[in-house]
Coordinates of C-alpha atoms and ligand atoms in Angstrom, one line a residue:
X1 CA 65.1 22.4 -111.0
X2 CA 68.4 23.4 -109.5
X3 CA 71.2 25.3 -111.3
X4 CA 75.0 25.4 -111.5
X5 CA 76.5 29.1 -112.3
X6 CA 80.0 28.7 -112.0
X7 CA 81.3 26.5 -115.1
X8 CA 84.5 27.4 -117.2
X9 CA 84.7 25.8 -120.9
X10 CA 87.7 25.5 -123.8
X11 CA 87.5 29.2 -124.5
X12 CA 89.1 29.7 -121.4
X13 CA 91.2 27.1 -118.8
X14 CA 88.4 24.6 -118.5
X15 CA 88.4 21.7 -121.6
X16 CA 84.6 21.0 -122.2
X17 CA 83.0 22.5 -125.2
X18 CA 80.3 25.0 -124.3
X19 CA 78.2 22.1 -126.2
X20 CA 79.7 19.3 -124.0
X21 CA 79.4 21.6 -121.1
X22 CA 75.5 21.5 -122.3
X23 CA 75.3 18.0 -122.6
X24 CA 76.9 17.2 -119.0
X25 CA 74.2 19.5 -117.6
X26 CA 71.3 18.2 -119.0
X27 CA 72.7 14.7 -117.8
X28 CA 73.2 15.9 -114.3
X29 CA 69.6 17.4 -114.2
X30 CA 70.2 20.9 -114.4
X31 CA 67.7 23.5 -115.4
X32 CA 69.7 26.3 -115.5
X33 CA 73.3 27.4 -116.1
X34 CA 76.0 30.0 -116.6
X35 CA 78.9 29.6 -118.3
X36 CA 81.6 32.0 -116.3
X37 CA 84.9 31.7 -118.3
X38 CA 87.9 34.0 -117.4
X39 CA 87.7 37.1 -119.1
X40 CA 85.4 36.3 -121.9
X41 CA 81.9 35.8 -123.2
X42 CA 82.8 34.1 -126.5
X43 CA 81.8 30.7 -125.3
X44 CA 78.4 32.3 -124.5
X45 CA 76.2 32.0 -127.4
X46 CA 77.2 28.3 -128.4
X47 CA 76.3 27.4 -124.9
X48 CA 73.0 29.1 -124.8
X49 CA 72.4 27.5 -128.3
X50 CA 73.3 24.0 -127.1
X51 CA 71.1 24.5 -124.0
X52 CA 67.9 26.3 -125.5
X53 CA 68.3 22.6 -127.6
X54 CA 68.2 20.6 -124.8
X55 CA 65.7 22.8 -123.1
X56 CA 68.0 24.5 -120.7
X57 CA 68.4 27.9 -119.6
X58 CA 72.1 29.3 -119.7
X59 CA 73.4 33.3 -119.0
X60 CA 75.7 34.9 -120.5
X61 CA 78.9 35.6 -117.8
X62 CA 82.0 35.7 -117.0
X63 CA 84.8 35.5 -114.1
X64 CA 87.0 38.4 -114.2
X65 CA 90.2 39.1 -111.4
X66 CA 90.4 42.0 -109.5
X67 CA 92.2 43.3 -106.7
X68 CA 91.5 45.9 -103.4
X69 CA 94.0 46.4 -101.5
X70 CA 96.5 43.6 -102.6
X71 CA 93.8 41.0 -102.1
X72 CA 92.5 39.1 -105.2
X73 CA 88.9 39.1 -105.4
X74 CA 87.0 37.1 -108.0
X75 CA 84.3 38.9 -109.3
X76 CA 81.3 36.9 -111.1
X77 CA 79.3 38.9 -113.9
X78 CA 75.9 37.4 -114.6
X79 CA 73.3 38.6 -117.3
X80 CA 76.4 40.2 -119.0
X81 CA 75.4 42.1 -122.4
X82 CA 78.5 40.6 -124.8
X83 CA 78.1 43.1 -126.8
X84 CA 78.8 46.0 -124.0
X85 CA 81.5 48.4 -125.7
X86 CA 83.5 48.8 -122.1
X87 CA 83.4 44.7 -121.2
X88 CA 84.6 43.7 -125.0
X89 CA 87.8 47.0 -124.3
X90 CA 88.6 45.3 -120.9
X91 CA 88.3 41.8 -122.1
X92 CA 90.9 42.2 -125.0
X93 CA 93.1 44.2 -122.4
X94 CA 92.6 41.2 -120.0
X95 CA 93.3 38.6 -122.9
X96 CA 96.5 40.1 -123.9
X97 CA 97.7 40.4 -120.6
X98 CA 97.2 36.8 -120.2
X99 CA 98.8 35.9 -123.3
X100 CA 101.8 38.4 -122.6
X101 CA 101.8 36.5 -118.7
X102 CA 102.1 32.6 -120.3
X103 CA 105.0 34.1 -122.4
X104 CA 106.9 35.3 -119.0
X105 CA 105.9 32.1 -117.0
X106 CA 107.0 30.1 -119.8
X107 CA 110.4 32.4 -120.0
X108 CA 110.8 31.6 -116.0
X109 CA 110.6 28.4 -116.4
X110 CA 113.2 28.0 -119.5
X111 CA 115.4 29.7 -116.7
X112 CA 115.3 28.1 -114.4
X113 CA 116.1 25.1 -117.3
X114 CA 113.0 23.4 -117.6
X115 CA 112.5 22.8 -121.4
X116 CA 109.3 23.7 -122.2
X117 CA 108.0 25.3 -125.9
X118 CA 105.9 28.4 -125.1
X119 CA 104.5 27.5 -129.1
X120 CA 102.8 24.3 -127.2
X121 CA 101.6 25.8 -124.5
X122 CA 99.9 28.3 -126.7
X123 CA 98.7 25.4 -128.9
X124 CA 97.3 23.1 -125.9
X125 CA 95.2 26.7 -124.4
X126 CA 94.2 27.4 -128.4
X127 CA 91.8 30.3 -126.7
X128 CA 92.6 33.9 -126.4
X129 CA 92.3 33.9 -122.3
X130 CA 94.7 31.6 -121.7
X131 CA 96.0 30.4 -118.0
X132 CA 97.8 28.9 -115.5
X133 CA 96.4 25.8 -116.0
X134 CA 97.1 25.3 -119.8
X135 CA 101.0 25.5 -118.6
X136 CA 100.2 23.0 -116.2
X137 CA 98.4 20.9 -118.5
X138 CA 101.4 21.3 -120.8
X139 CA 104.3 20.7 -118.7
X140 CA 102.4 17.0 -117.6
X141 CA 102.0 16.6 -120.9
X142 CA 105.9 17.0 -121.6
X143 CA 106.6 14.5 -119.0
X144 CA 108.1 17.4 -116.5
X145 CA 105.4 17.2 -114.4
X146 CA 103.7 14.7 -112.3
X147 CA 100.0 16.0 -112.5
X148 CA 98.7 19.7 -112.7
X149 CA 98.8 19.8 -108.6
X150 CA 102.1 19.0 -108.9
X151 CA 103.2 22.0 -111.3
X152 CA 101.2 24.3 -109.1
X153 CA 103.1 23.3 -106.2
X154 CA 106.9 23.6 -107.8
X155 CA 106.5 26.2 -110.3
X156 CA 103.2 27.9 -110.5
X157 CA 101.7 29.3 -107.5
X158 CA 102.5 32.6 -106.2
X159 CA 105.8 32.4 -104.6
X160 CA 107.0 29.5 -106.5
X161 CA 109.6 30.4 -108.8
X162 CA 107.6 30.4 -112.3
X163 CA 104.5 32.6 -110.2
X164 CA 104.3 35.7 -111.9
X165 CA 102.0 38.5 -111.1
X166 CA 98.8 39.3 -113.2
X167 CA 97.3 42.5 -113.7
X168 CA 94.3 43.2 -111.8
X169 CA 91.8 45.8 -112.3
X170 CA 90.2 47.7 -108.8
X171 CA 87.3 45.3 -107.3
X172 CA 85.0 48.7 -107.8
X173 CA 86.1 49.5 -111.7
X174 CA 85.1 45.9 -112.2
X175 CA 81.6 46.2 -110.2
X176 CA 81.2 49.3 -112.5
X177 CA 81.9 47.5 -115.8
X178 CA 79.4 44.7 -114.9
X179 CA 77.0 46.8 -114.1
X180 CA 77.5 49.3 -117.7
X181 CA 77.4 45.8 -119.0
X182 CA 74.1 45.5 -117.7
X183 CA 74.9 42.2 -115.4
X184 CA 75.2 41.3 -111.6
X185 CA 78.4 41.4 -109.7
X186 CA 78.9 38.4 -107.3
X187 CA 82.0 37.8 -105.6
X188 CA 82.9 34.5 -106.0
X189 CA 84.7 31.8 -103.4
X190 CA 84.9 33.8 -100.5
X191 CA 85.9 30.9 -98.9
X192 CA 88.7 30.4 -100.8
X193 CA 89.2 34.3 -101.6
X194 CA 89.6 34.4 -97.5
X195 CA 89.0 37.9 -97.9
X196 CA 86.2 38.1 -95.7
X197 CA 86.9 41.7 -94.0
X198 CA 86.5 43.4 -97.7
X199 CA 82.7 42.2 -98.2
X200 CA 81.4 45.4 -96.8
X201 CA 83.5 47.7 -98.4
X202 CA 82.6 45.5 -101.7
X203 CA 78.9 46.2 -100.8
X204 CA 79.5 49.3 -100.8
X205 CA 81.4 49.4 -104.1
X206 CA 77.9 48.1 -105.4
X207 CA 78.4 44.3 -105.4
X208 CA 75.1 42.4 -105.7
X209 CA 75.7 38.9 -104.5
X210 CA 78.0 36.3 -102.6
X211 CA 79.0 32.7 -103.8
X212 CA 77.8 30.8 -101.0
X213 CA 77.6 27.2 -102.6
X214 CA 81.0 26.1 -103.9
X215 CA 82.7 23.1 -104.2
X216 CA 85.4 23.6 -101.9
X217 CA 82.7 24.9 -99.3
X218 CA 81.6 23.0 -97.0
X219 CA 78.0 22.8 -95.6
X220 CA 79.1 25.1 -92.6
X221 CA 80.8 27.7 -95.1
X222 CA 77.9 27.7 -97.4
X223 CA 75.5 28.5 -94.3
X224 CA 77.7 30.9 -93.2
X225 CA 78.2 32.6 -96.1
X226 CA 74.0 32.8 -96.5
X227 CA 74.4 34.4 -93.2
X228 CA 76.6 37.1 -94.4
X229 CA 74.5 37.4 -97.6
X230 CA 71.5 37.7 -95.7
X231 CA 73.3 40.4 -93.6
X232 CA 74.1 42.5 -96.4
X233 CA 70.8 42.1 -98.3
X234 CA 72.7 40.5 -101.8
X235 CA 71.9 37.6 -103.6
X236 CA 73.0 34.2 -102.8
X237 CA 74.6 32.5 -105.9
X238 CA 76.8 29.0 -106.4
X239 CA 78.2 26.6 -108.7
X240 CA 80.7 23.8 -109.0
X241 CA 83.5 25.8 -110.8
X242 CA 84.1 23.0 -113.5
X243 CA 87.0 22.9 -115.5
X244 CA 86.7 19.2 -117.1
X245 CA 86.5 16.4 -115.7
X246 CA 87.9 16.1 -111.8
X247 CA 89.2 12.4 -110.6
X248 CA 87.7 11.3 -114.2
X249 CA 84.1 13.3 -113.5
X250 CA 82.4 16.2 -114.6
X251 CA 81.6 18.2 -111.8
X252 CA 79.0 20.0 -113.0
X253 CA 75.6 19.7 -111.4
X254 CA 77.1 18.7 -107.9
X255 CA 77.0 22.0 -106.5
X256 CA 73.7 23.0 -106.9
X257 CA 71.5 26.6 -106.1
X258 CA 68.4 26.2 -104.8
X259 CA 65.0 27.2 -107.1
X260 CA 64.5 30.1 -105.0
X261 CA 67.9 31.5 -104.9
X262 CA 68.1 31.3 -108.8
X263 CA 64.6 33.0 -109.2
X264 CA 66.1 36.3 -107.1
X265 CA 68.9 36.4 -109.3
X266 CA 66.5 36.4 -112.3
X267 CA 64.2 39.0 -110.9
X268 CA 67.0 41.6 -110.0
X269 CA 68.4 41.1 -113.2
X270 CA 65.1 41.9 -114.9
X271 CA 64.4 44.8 -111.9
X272 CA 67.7 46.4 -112.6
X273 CA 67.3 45.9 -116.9
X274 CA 63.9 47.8 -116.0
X275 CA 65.1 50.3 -114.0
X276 CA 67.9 50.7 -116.7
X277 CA 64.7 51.4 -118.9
X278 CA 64.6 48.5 -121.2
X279 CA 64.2 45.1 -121.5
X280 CA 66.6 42.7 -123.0
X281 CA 65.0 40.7 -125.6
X282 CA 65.0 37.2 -125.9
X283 CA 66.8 37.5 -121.9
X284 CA 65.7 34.5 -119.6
X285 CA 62.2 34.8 -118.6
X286 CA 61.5 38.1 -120.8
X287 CA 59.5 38.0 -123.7
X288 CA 61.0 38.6 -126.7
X289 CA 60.1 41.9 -128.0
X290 CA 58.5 43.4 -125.4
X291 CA 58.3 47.5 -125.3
X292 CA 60.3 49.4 -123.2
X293 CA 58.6 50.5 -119.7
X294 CA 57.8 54.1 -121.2
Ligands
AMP1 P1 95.3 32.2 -113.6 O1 93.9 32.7 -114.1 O2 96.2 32.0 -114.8 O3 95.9 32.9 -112.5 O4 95.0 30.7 -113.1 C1 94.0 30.5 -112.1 C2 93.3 29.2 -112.2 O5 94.3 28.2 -111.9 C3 92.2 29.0 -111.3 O6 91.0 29.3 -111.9 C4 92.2 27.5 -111.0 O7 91.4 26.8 -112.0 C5 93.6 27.1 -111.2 N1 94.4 26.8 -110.0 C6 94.8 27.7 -109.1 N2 95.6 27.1 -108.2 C7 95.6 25.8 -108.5 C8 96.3 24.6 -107.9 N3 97.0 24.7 -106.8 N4 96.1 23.5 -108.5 C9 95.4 23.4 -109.7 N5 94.8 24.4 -110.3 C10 94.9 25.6 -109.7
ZN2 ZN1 89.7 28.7 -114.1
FE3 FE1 87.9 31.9 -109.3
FE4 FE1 86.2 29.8 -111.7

């Protein structure tokens, strides 16, 4: 049964519970999911308990920004440890770096005299990786905005005058820390990233897969990216990037990776958390407390 590994939940900019986020893919027919919020695992272990009810596998991820070159790059951490000293460091850098960035949006936008409390905005994200969206969300709510494309396109995207600049960790620091962290490092959206002419050097910086299955993909772009994948020898991952609900629907479970493509992610992970020279208890497909290889 198919899978959907891109999925963000209220613990970062997306609004489903990790349990409704459960629910949604069970309904949808999904055997297998990974919740990827920005910057943070916290959402991790109620998901995982939520699905292992409902007889669904989930891994433990995340979706962290980086940058080579002054090109954003999103990099997808799968099989992530939560409990990796280096990924909890960055993650509170990365969390008060958002926090700090909502309060200089918010200060823009006061500017520039639109009259909107950062207190609410901080109330309405309630999470400690808060985003773009939650000011969108917020200034809709407020009346000051028609929808959330709508804030985006006056105030929030880069070049707009609210748009201010986030800090980005190198695209090879980050492939390091998922790796010490014990996961797999896939970019995500290249055809969104359009950032195509940095996959090699990513290879070479260690990265392990490609997000060929996307919802703004198209069937061309996913088979091309397979292409490139195939190319490069890394995985081939995907997922609907759900934040809620999209023209009143969940879109989880309508992008959906293929058995076999989910099964190679599983196997590197549990090649690479060999080759690292243990085994993961209780980590999908691995049997809980079995012995280290020597
Ligand atoms: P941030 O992490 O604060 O830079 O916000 C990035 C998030 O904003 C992305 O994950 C998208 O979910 C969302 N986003 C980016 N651009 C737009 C847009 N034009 N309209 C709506 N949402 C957007
Ligand atoms: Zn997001
Ligand atoms: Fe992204
Ligand atoms: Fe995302």
């Amino acid at each position: 049964m198919p899978a959907d590994l891109h999925l963000h939940s209220c613990f970062s900019d997306g609004t489903f519970t990790p349990e409704e986020i459960a629910a949604e893919a069970h309904r949808a027919g999904l055997q297998t999911i990974a919740l990827t919020d920005h910057d943070t695992t916290e959402g991790c272990p109620r998901a995982a308990a939520a699905c292992a009810a409902l007889g669904l596998e989930c891994m433990a991820a995340a979706e962290l920004t980086a940058e080579t070159d002054g090109a954003e790059i999103h990099l997808l951490g799968y099989y992530l440890d939560p409990e990796s000293a280096p990924l909890r460091a960055a993650f509170a850098r990365f969390q008060e770096v958002r926090q700090q960035r909502i309060r200089d949006i918010v200060a823009k936008l006061n500017a520039l005299g639109v009259p909107l409390p950062v207190d609410r905005v901080l109330a309405l994200a309630h999470c400690r990786a808060p985003g773009r969206p939650h000011v969108a969300r917020a200034l809709v709510e407020a009346g000051l905005c028609r929808n959330a494309d709508d804030a985006f396109d006056r105030f929030l995207k880069k070049g707009k005058p609210a748009w201010v600049p986030k800090f980005k960790m190198a695209t090879a620091e980050v492939i390091r820390l998922i790796h010490e962290a014990g996961g797999l490092a896939v970019m995500a959206h290249p055809g969104l990233t359009r950032a195509d002419e940095r996959i090699p050097q990513l290879v070479g910086e260690g990265l392990d897969g490609i997000e060929c299955y996307h919802t703004r993909h198209s069937a061309a772009a996913t088979e091309y990216y397979r292409q490139v994948a195939e190319h490069h020898g890394v995985l081939v991952t995907g997922g609907s990037d759900c934040h809620g609900l999209s023209k009143g629907k969940p879109l989880i479970g309508t992008v959906r990776l293929p058995d076999r493509d989910v099964a190679r992610l599983r196997e590197r992970f549990l090649q690479r958390a060999a080759g690292r020279g243990f085994l993961l208890a209780g980590a999908p497909g691995v049997t809980p407390g079995l012995a280290p290889p020597h």
